[in-house]
Amino acid sequence: MSDVADAALVDDEAAVVRITASGICGSDLHIYDGHGFSPTTGYTLGHEAVGIVEEVGPAVHTVRPGDRVLVTASVACGRCSPCGHGHITLCETGESGCWGLGHALPGTQAEALAVPAADRNLVPLPEALSDAAGIVLTDNLPTAWYGARRGRCGPGDTVAVVGLGPVGLLSVLSAQVMGAARVLAIDLVPGRRAAAAALGAEPIDAEDVRAAVTEATGGRGVDVALEAVGADATVTLALDLAGREGRVSIVGVNQSMDFRMRMVLAQLKCLEIHIGLCSVQHELPTLMRLATAGRIDPSVVVTHTMDLAEGPDAYALFASRAEGVGKILLRA
Ligand code: NAD
Ligand code: ZN
Ligand code: ZN
């Protein structure tokens, strides 16, 4: 924890949001694992926040002071056409970022946040949705939905989810809402498999996951494999679990520079492979409607609420993947 400069309006299109809650994401762990949670990291961590709008620039039209909002984890530049339509990954100015907050911009695990292009990056949060639901809607649920949507999970499909952190558990829910008949749940941690089972998935409690999935699918493999870890071994596993003409969709953040792939197997199976970063703004309209209607509950993955001042302990707890620890909400 350290003191940083107060948040201020950067231009006429910006807003300042008083943060009431922020979230710790698996993506923060890539930084936490790599550099440690210390003042030398050099920036405020976090890219998931809900709060109250405190101040808006004169060119902001969709939110006003006092509004309860969520801050999208992907940050639109506010000037190019793709960003205007929610396709942050297609930004033409190079000033947006799917990982803008906590990287190019100051992070959300703080008391106040300066948000650029407020009309594009702030979304009013209906009263029916809790802060916990709002936090999950800033990043984890859109990411899971994006992965399942690109994998074209559909009615009657058998889907495997590899990695059952918050993103993986929300992938289970997304596949179910899209009509999957069966969702097979894979993780090294038994408690995480149990959490997926509680959501209606079939946990694969076997040493040899490939053999167990082959058996569970009558030798056919799965229609869709969703990868939500970010390791080479889990990408390989997802590629192996997919059956003929299967779809593999990867959202785990993978920084590998020399991934070795058994091309011949992928080609023989005629696999369809998707990988990418989520443009939260593109997925949110659908998810806000589903969440408000009670068709999907984003808050199910939140297991702990702690104070922002307990940040270092919260990181250690989340990174430990201890029994019963899922998404952690930090209250400002
Ligand atoms: P997390 O760290 O809580 O979850 C990862 C899970 O994978 C854990 O439950 C862990 O036990 C499991 N795991 C690790 N190695 C495994 C293995 N060999 N086999 C099976 N399971 C294994 O993280 P999270 O918050 O759920 O995020 C998941 C991933 O999604 C991260 O890589 C994160 O960076 C990424 N992410 C991507 C986007 C995007 O836009 N693409 C957005 C948000 C998060
Ligand atoms: Zn995230
Ligand atoms: Zn842009």
Coordinates of C-alpha atoms and ligand atoms in Angstrom, one line a residue:
M1 CA 0.0 0.0 0.0
S2 CA 1.2 3.5 -0.8
D3 CA 0.0 7.0 -1.3
V4 CA -0.4 8.2 -4.9
A5 CA -1.6 11.5 -6.5
D6 CA -5.3 12.4 -6.2
A7 CA -7.4 11.4 -9.3
A8 CA -8.4 14.4 -11.5
L9 CA -10.3 15.0 -14.7
V10 CA -7.8 14.5 -17.6
D11 CA -10.0 16.3 -20.2
D12 CA -13.7 17.2 -21.0
E13 CA -14.7 13.6 -21.7
A14 CA -13.3 12.2 -18.4
A15 CA -14.8 11.4 -15.0
V16 CA -13.6 10.8 -11.5
V17 CA -15.1 7.9 -9.7
R18 CA -15.0 7.4 -6.0
I19 CA -14.3 3.6 -5.7
T20 CA -16.5 1.6 -3.3
A21 CA -15.3 -1.8 -4.3
S22 CA -12.6 -3.4 -6.4
G23 CA -11.7 -6.9 -7.4
I24 CA -8.6 -9.0 -7.6
C25 CA -8.3 -10.9 -10.9
G26 CA -6.2 -13.8 -12.0
S27 CA -4.6 -11.4 -14.4
D28 CA -3.3 -9.3 -11.5
L29 CA -1.7 -12.5 -10.3
H30 CA 0.5 -12.6 -13.4
I31 CA 1.9 -9.3 -12.2
Y32 CA 1.9 -10.3 -8.5
D33 CA 3.7 -13.5 -9.3
G34 CA 6.2 -11.8 -11.6
H35 CA 7.1 -8.7 -9.6
G36 CA 5.6 -9.1 -6.2
F37 CA 3.1 -6.8 -4.5
S38 CA 5.5 -4.0 -3.4
P39 CA 6.0 -0.3 -3.8
T40 CA 8.6 -1.1 -6.5
T41 CA 5.9 -2.5 -8.8
G42 CA 5.5 1.2 -9.6
Y43 CA 1.7 1.5 -10.3
T44 CA -1.6 0.9 -8.6
L45 CA -2.8 -2.6 -9.3
G46 CA -6.3 -3.6 -10.4
H47 CA -8.7 -3.2 -13.3
E48 CA -12.1 -4.1 -11.7
A49 CA -14.1 -1.4 -9.9
V50 CA -17.5 -0.1 -9.0
G51 CA -18.1 3.3 -7.4
I52 CA -20.0 6.5 -7.4
V53 CA -19.3 9.2 -10.0
E54 CA -17.9 12.2 -8.3
E55 CA -17.1 14.6 -11.1
V56 CA -17.6 14.6 -14.9
G57 CA -16.2 16.8 -17.7
P58 CA -18.5 19.0 -19.7
A59 CA -18.6 16.6 -22.7
V60 CA -19.8 13.6 -20.7
H61 CA -23.5 12.7 -21.4
T62 CA -24.3 9.2 -20.1
V63 CA -23.4 9.5 -16.4
R64 CA -23.6 12.3 -13.9
P65 CA -22.3 12.9 -10.3
G66 CA -23.9 10.6 -7.8
D67 CA -24.5 7.7 -10.3
R68 CA -23.5 4.2 -9.2
V69 CA -21.4 2.7 -12.0
L70 CA -19.1 0.0 -13.0
V71 CA -15.8 0.7 -14.7
T72 CA -15.1 -1.6 -17.7
A73 CA -11.7 -3.4 -17.4
S74 CA -11.1 -2.8 -21.1
V75 CA -10.6 0.9 -21.8
A76 CA -11.9 2.5 -24.9
C77 CA -10.0 5.5 -26.4
G78 CA -13.3 7.3 -27.0
R79 CA -12.2 8.6 -30.4
C80 CA -12.1 5.8 -33.0
S81 CA -15.1 4.1 -34.5
P82 CA -14.4 0.5 -33.3
C83 CA -14.0 1.7 -29.7
G84 CA -17.3 3.6 -30.1
H85 CA -19.0 0.3 -31.0
G86 CA -17.4 -1.6 -28.1
H87 CA -14.7 -3.3 -30.1
I88 CA -11.8 -2.3 -27.9
T89 CA -9.5 -5.0 -29.4
L90 CA -9.9 -3.2 -32.8
C91 CA -8.9 0.3 -31.5
E92 CA -7.4 2.3 -34.3
T93 CA -5.6 5.0 -32.2
G94 CA -3.7 2.5 -30.0
E95 CA -4.7 4.5 -27.0
S96 CA -7.2 2.0 -25.7
G97 CA -6.4 -1.2 -23.9
C98 CA -8.0 -4.5 -23.0
W99 CA -5.8 -4.2 -20.0
G100 CA -5.7 -0.5 -19.7
L101 CA -6.5 0.0 -16.0
G102 CA -3.6 -0.9 -13.7
H103 CA -1.3 -0.9 -16.7
A104 CA -1.4 2.1 -19.1
L105 CA -3.7 3.9 -16.5
P106 CA -3.7 4.0 -12.7
G107 CA -5.3 0.9 -11.2
T108 CA -8.6 0.5 -9.4
Q109 CA -7.3 -0.9 -6.1
A110 CA -7.3 2.7 -4.8
E111 CA -9.8 5.2 -3.4
A112 CA -10.6 7.3 -6.5
L113 CA -10.1 6.7 -10.2
A114 CA -9.7 9.1 -13.2
V115 CA -11.6 7.5 -16.1
P116 CA -11.0 8.7 -19.7
A117 CA -13.8 8.7 -22.3
A118 CA -16.4 8.2 -19.5
D119 CA -19.3 7.7 -21.9
R120 CA -17.5 4.5 -23.2
N121 CA -15.9 3.2 -20.0
L122 CA -18.6 3.7 -17.3
V123 CA -21.8 1.7 -17.2
P124 CA -24.6 2.6 -14.8
L125 CA -25.2 -0.3 -12.3
P126 CA -28.9 -1.0 -11.7
E127 CA -30.0 -1.2 -8.0
A128 CA -30.9 -4.9 -8.4
L129 CA -27.2 -5.7 -9.0
S130 CA -24.9 -5.8 -5.9
D131 CA -21.4 -4.4 -5.8
A132 CA -20.1 -8.0 -6.0
A133 CA -22.2 -8.6 -9.2
G134 CA -20.9 -5.3 -10.6
I135 CA -17.3 -6.2 -10.0
V136 CA -17.7 -9.6 -11.8
L137 CA -19.4 -7.8 -14.7
T138 CA -16.4 -5.4 -15.1
D139 CA -14.2 -8.3 -16.5
N140 CA -14.5 -11.9 -15.4
L141 CA -18.1 -12.6 -16.6
P142 CA -17.6 -10.8 -19.9
T143 CA -14.4 -12.7 -20.4
A144 CA -16.0 -16.0 -19.7
W145 CA -19.0 -15.2 -22.0
Y146 CA -16.7 -14.0 -24.7
G147 CA -14.7 -17.3 -24.6
A148 CA -17.9 -19.4 -24.6
R149 CA -19.4 -17.3 -27.4
R150 CA -16.4 -17.5 -29.6
G151 CA -16.3 -21.3 -29.0
R152 CA -19.9 -21.2 -30.1
C153 CA -21.2 -23.2 -27.1
G154 CA -24.7 -24.2 -28.2
P155 CA -27.8 -26.3 -27.4
G156 CA -26.9 -29.8 -26.6
D157 CA -23.1 -29.4 -26.6
T158 CA -20.7 -31.1 -24.3
V159 CA -18.3 -28.5 -23.1
A160 CA -15.1 -28.9 -21.1
V161 CA -13.9 -26.0 -18.9
V162 CA -10.1 -26.2 -18.1
G163 CA -9.3 -24.0 -15.0
L164 CA -12.0 -23.2 -12.5
G165 CA -11.0 -19.9 -11.0
P166 CA -13.6 -17.2 -11.2
V167 CA -13.3 -17.0 -15.0
G168 CA -13.6 -20.8 -15.4
L169 CA -16.6 -21.0 -13.0
L170 CA -18.3 -18.2 -15.0
S171 CA -17.4 -20.1 -18.2
V172 CA -19.4 -23.0 -16.7
L173 CA -22.4 -20.7 -16.2
S174 CA -22.0 -19.1 -19.7
A175 CA -22.0 -22.5 -21.4
Q176 CA -25.1 -23.5 -19.5
V177 CA -27.0 -20.4 -20.4
M178 CA -26.0 -20.9 -24.0
G179 CA -27.6 -24.4 -23.9
A180 CA -24.8 -26.9 -23.2
A181 CA -26.2 -30.3 -22.2
R182 CA -23.1 -31.2 -20.2
V183 CA -20.2 -29.2 -18.8
L184 CA -17.1 -31.2 -17.7
A185 CA -15.1 -29.3 -15.1
I186 CA -11.3 -29.6 -14.8
D187 CA -8.9 -28.1 -12.2
L188 CA -6.0 -29.3 -10.1
V189 CA -7.7 -28.0 -6.9
P190 CA -10.5 -30.4 -5.6
G191 CA -12.4 -27.5 -3.9
R192 CA -12.6 -25.7 -7.2
R193 CA -14.0 -28.8 -8.9
A194 CA -16.6 -29.0 -6.1
A195 CA -17.5 -25.4 -6.7
A196 CA -18.1 -26.2 -10.4
A197 CA -20.2 -29.2 -9.4
A198 CA -22.3 -27.0 -7.2
L199 CA -23.1 -25.0 -10.3
G200 CA -24.3 -28.1 -12.1
A201 CA -21.0 -29.2 -13.9
E202 CA -19.6 -32.7 -13.8
P203 CA -16.2 -32.6 -12.0
I204 CA -13.5 -34.7 -13.5
D205 CA -12.0 -36.1 -10.4
A206 CA -9.3 -38.2 -12.1
E207 CA -5.6 -38.4 -12.2
D208 CA -5.7 -39.0 -16.0
V209 CA -8.0 -36.2 -17.2
R210 CA -7.7 -37.1 -20.9
A211 CA -8.7 -40.7 -20.2
A212 CA -11.6 -39.7 -18.0
V213 CA -13.0 -37.2 -20.6
T214 CA -12.6 -39.8 -23.3
E215 CA -14.6 -42.2 -21.3
A216 CA -17.2 -39.7 -20.2
T217 CA -17.8 -38.8 -23.9
G218 CA -17.9 -42.3 -25.3
G219 CA -14.6 -41.8 -27.0
R220 CA -15.8 -38.7 -29.0
G221 CA -14.2 -35.9 -27.0
V222 CA -16.0 -32.7 -26.3
D223 CA -17.7 -30.3 -28.7
V224 CA -16.1 -27.2 -27.1
A225 CA -13.0 -26.9 -24.8
L226 CA -12.7 -23.6 -22.9
E227 CA -9.3 -22.8 -21.5
A228 CA -9.2 -20.4 -18.5
V229 CA -5.8 -20.8 -17.0
G230 CA -3.1 -19.3 -19.3
A231 CA -0.5 -22.2 -19.2
D232 CA 0.9 -24.1 -22.2
A233 CA -0.1 -27.4 -20.5
T234 CA -3.7 -26.4 -20.2
V235 CA -3.9 -25.1 -23.8
T236 CA -2.5 -28.5 -24.9
L237 CA -5.0 -30.2 -22.7
A238 CA -7.9 -28.2 -24.2
L239 CA -6.6 -29.1 -27.8
D240 CA -6.5 -32.8 -26.8
L241 CA -10.0 -32.8 -25.2
A242 CA -11.8 -31.4 -28.2
G243 CA -13.2 -34.0 -30.5
R244 CA -13.5 -34.0 -34.3
E245 CA -14.5 -30.6 -35.6
G246 CA -14.4 -29.4 -32.1
R247 CA -13.9 -25.8 -31.0
V248 CA -11.2 -24.6 -28.6
S249 CA -11.5 -21.2 -27.1
I250 CA -8.6 -19.7 -25.1
V251 CA -9.0 -16.8 -22.7
G252 CA -6.3 -17.6 -20.1
V253 CA -3.6 -15.0 -20.6
N254 CA -0.6 -16.8 -22.1
Q255 CA 2.8 -15.2 -22.4
S256 CA 4.5 -18.2 -24.0
M257 CA 6.9 -17.4 -26.9
D258 CA 7.5 -21.0 -28.0
F259 CA 4.3 -23.0 -27.6
R260 CA 4.7 -26.4 -29.1
M261 CA 1.6 -27.7 -30.7
R262 CA 0.9 -31.1 -32.2
M263 CA -0.3 -29.7 -35.5
V264 CA -1.0 -33.0 -37.1
L265 CA -3.6 -33.9 -34.4
A266 CA -5.3 -30.6 -34.6
Q267 CA -5.4 -30.8 -38.4
L268 CA -6.7 -34.4 -38.4
K269 CA -9.5 -33.4 -36.0
C270 CA -10.3 -30.3 -38.0
L271 CA -10.2 -28.1 -34.9
E272 CA -11.4 -24.5 -34.8
I273 CA -9.2 -22.5 -32.4
H274 CA -10.0 -19.1 -31.0
I275 CA -7.8 -17.0 -28.7
G276 CA -8.1 -13.4 -27.6
L277 CA -8.7 -10.7 -25.1
C278 CA -12.2 -9.6 -24.2
S279 CA -13.7 -6.2 -25.2
V280 CA -15.9 -5.9 -22.1
Q281 CA -18.1 -3.2 -23.7
H282 CA -19.1 -5.5 -26.5
E283 CA -20.3 -8.3 -24.1
L284 CA -21.9 -6.1 -21.5
P285 CA -25.3 -5.2 -23.0
T286 CA -26.2 -8.9 -23.2
L287 CA -24.9 -9.7 -19.8
M288 CA -26.5 -6.7 -18.1
R289 CA -29.9 -8.0 -19.4
L290 CA -29.2 -11.6 -18.3
A291 CA -28.0 -10.6 -14.8
T292 CA -30.8 -8.1 -14.2
A293 CA -33.3 -10.8 -15.3
G294 CA -31.8 -13.2 -12.9
R295 CA -30.8 -15.7 -15.6
I296 CA -27.1 -15.5 -14.5
D297 CA -25.8 -14.5 -11.1
P298 CA -22.3 -13.0 -11.5
S299 CA -21.8 -12.8 -7.7
V300 CA -21.7 -16.6 -7.2
V301 CA -17.9 -16.6 -7.6
V302 CA -17.3 -14.0 -4.9
T303 CA -16.3 -15.7 -1.7
H304 CA -14.5 -13.0 0.4
T305 CA -14.9 -9.3 1.1
M306 CA -11.9 -7.5 2.7
D307 CA -10.8 -3.9 3.3
L308 CA -8.6 -2.2 0.7
A309 CA -6.0 -1.7 3.4
E310 CA -5.8 -5.5 3.7
G311 CA -4.7 -5.6 0.0
P312 CA -1.4 -7.5 0.5
D313 CA -3.2 -10.2 2.6
A314 CA -5.9 -10.5 0.0
Y315 CA -3.4 -11.1 -2.8
A316 CA -1.7 -13.8 -0.8
L317 CA -5.0 -15.4 0.0
F318 CA -6.2 -15.3 -3.6
A319 CA -2.9 -16.6 -4.9
S320 CA -2.9 -19.5 -2.4
R321 CA -6.1 -21.0 -4.1
A322 CA -6.9 -22.3 -0.6
E323 CA -10.1 -24.3 0.0
G324 CA -13.1 -22.0 -0.3
V325 CA -11.2 -19.0 -1.7
G326 CA -12.6 -17.6 -4.9
K327 CA -13.0 -14.1 -6.1
I328 CA -12.1 -11.5 -3.4
L329 CA -13.8 -8.1 -3.2
L330 CA -11.8 -5.2 -1.7
R331 CA -14.0 -2.5 0.0
A332 CA -12.6 1.0 -0.3
Ligands
NAD1 P1 -7.2 -18.0 -11.3 O1 -5.8 -17.9 -11.2 O2 -8.1 -17.8 -10.1 O3 -7.7 -19.4 -12.0 C1 -6.9 -20.3 -12.7 C2 -7.3 -21.7 -12.3 O4 -6.6 -22.6 -13.1 C3 -7.0 -22.1 -10.8 O5 -8.2 -22.6 -10.2 C4 -5.9 -23.1 -10.9 O6 -6.0 -24.1 -9.9 C5 -6.2 -23.7 -12.3 N1 -5.0 -24.4 -12.9 C6 -3.7 -24.0 -12.9 N2 -3.0 -25.0 -13.5 C7 -3.8 -25.9 -14.0 C8 -3.6 -27.1 -14.7 N3 -2.4 -27.5 -15.1 N4 -4.7 -27.9 -14.9 C9 -6.0 -27.5 -14.5 N5 -6.2 -26.4 -13.8 C10 -5.1 -25.6 -13.6 O7 -7.6 -16.9 -12.4 P2 -9.0 -16.3 -13.0 O8 -9.2 -15.0 -12.4 O9 -10.1 -17.3 -13.0 O10 -8.5 -16.0 -14.5 C11 -8.2 -17.1 -15.4 C12 -7.3 -16.7 -16.6 O11 -8.1 -15.8 -17.4 C13 -6.0 -15.9 -16.2 O12 -5.0 -16.3 -17.0 C14 -6.4 -14.5 -16.5 O13 -5.3 -13.7 -16.8 C15 -7.3 -14.7 -17.7 N6 -8.1 -13.5 -18.0 C16 -8.2 -13.3 -19.4 C17 -9.0 -12.2 -19.8 C18 -9.2 -12.0 -21.3 O14 -9.7 -11.0 -21.8 N7 -8.7 -12.9 -22.2 C19 -9.7 -11.4 -18.9 C20 -9.6 -11.7 -17.5 C21 -8.8 -12.8 -17.1
ZN2 ZN -9.2 -9.3 -15.0
ZN3 ZN -10.0 3.3 -30.0

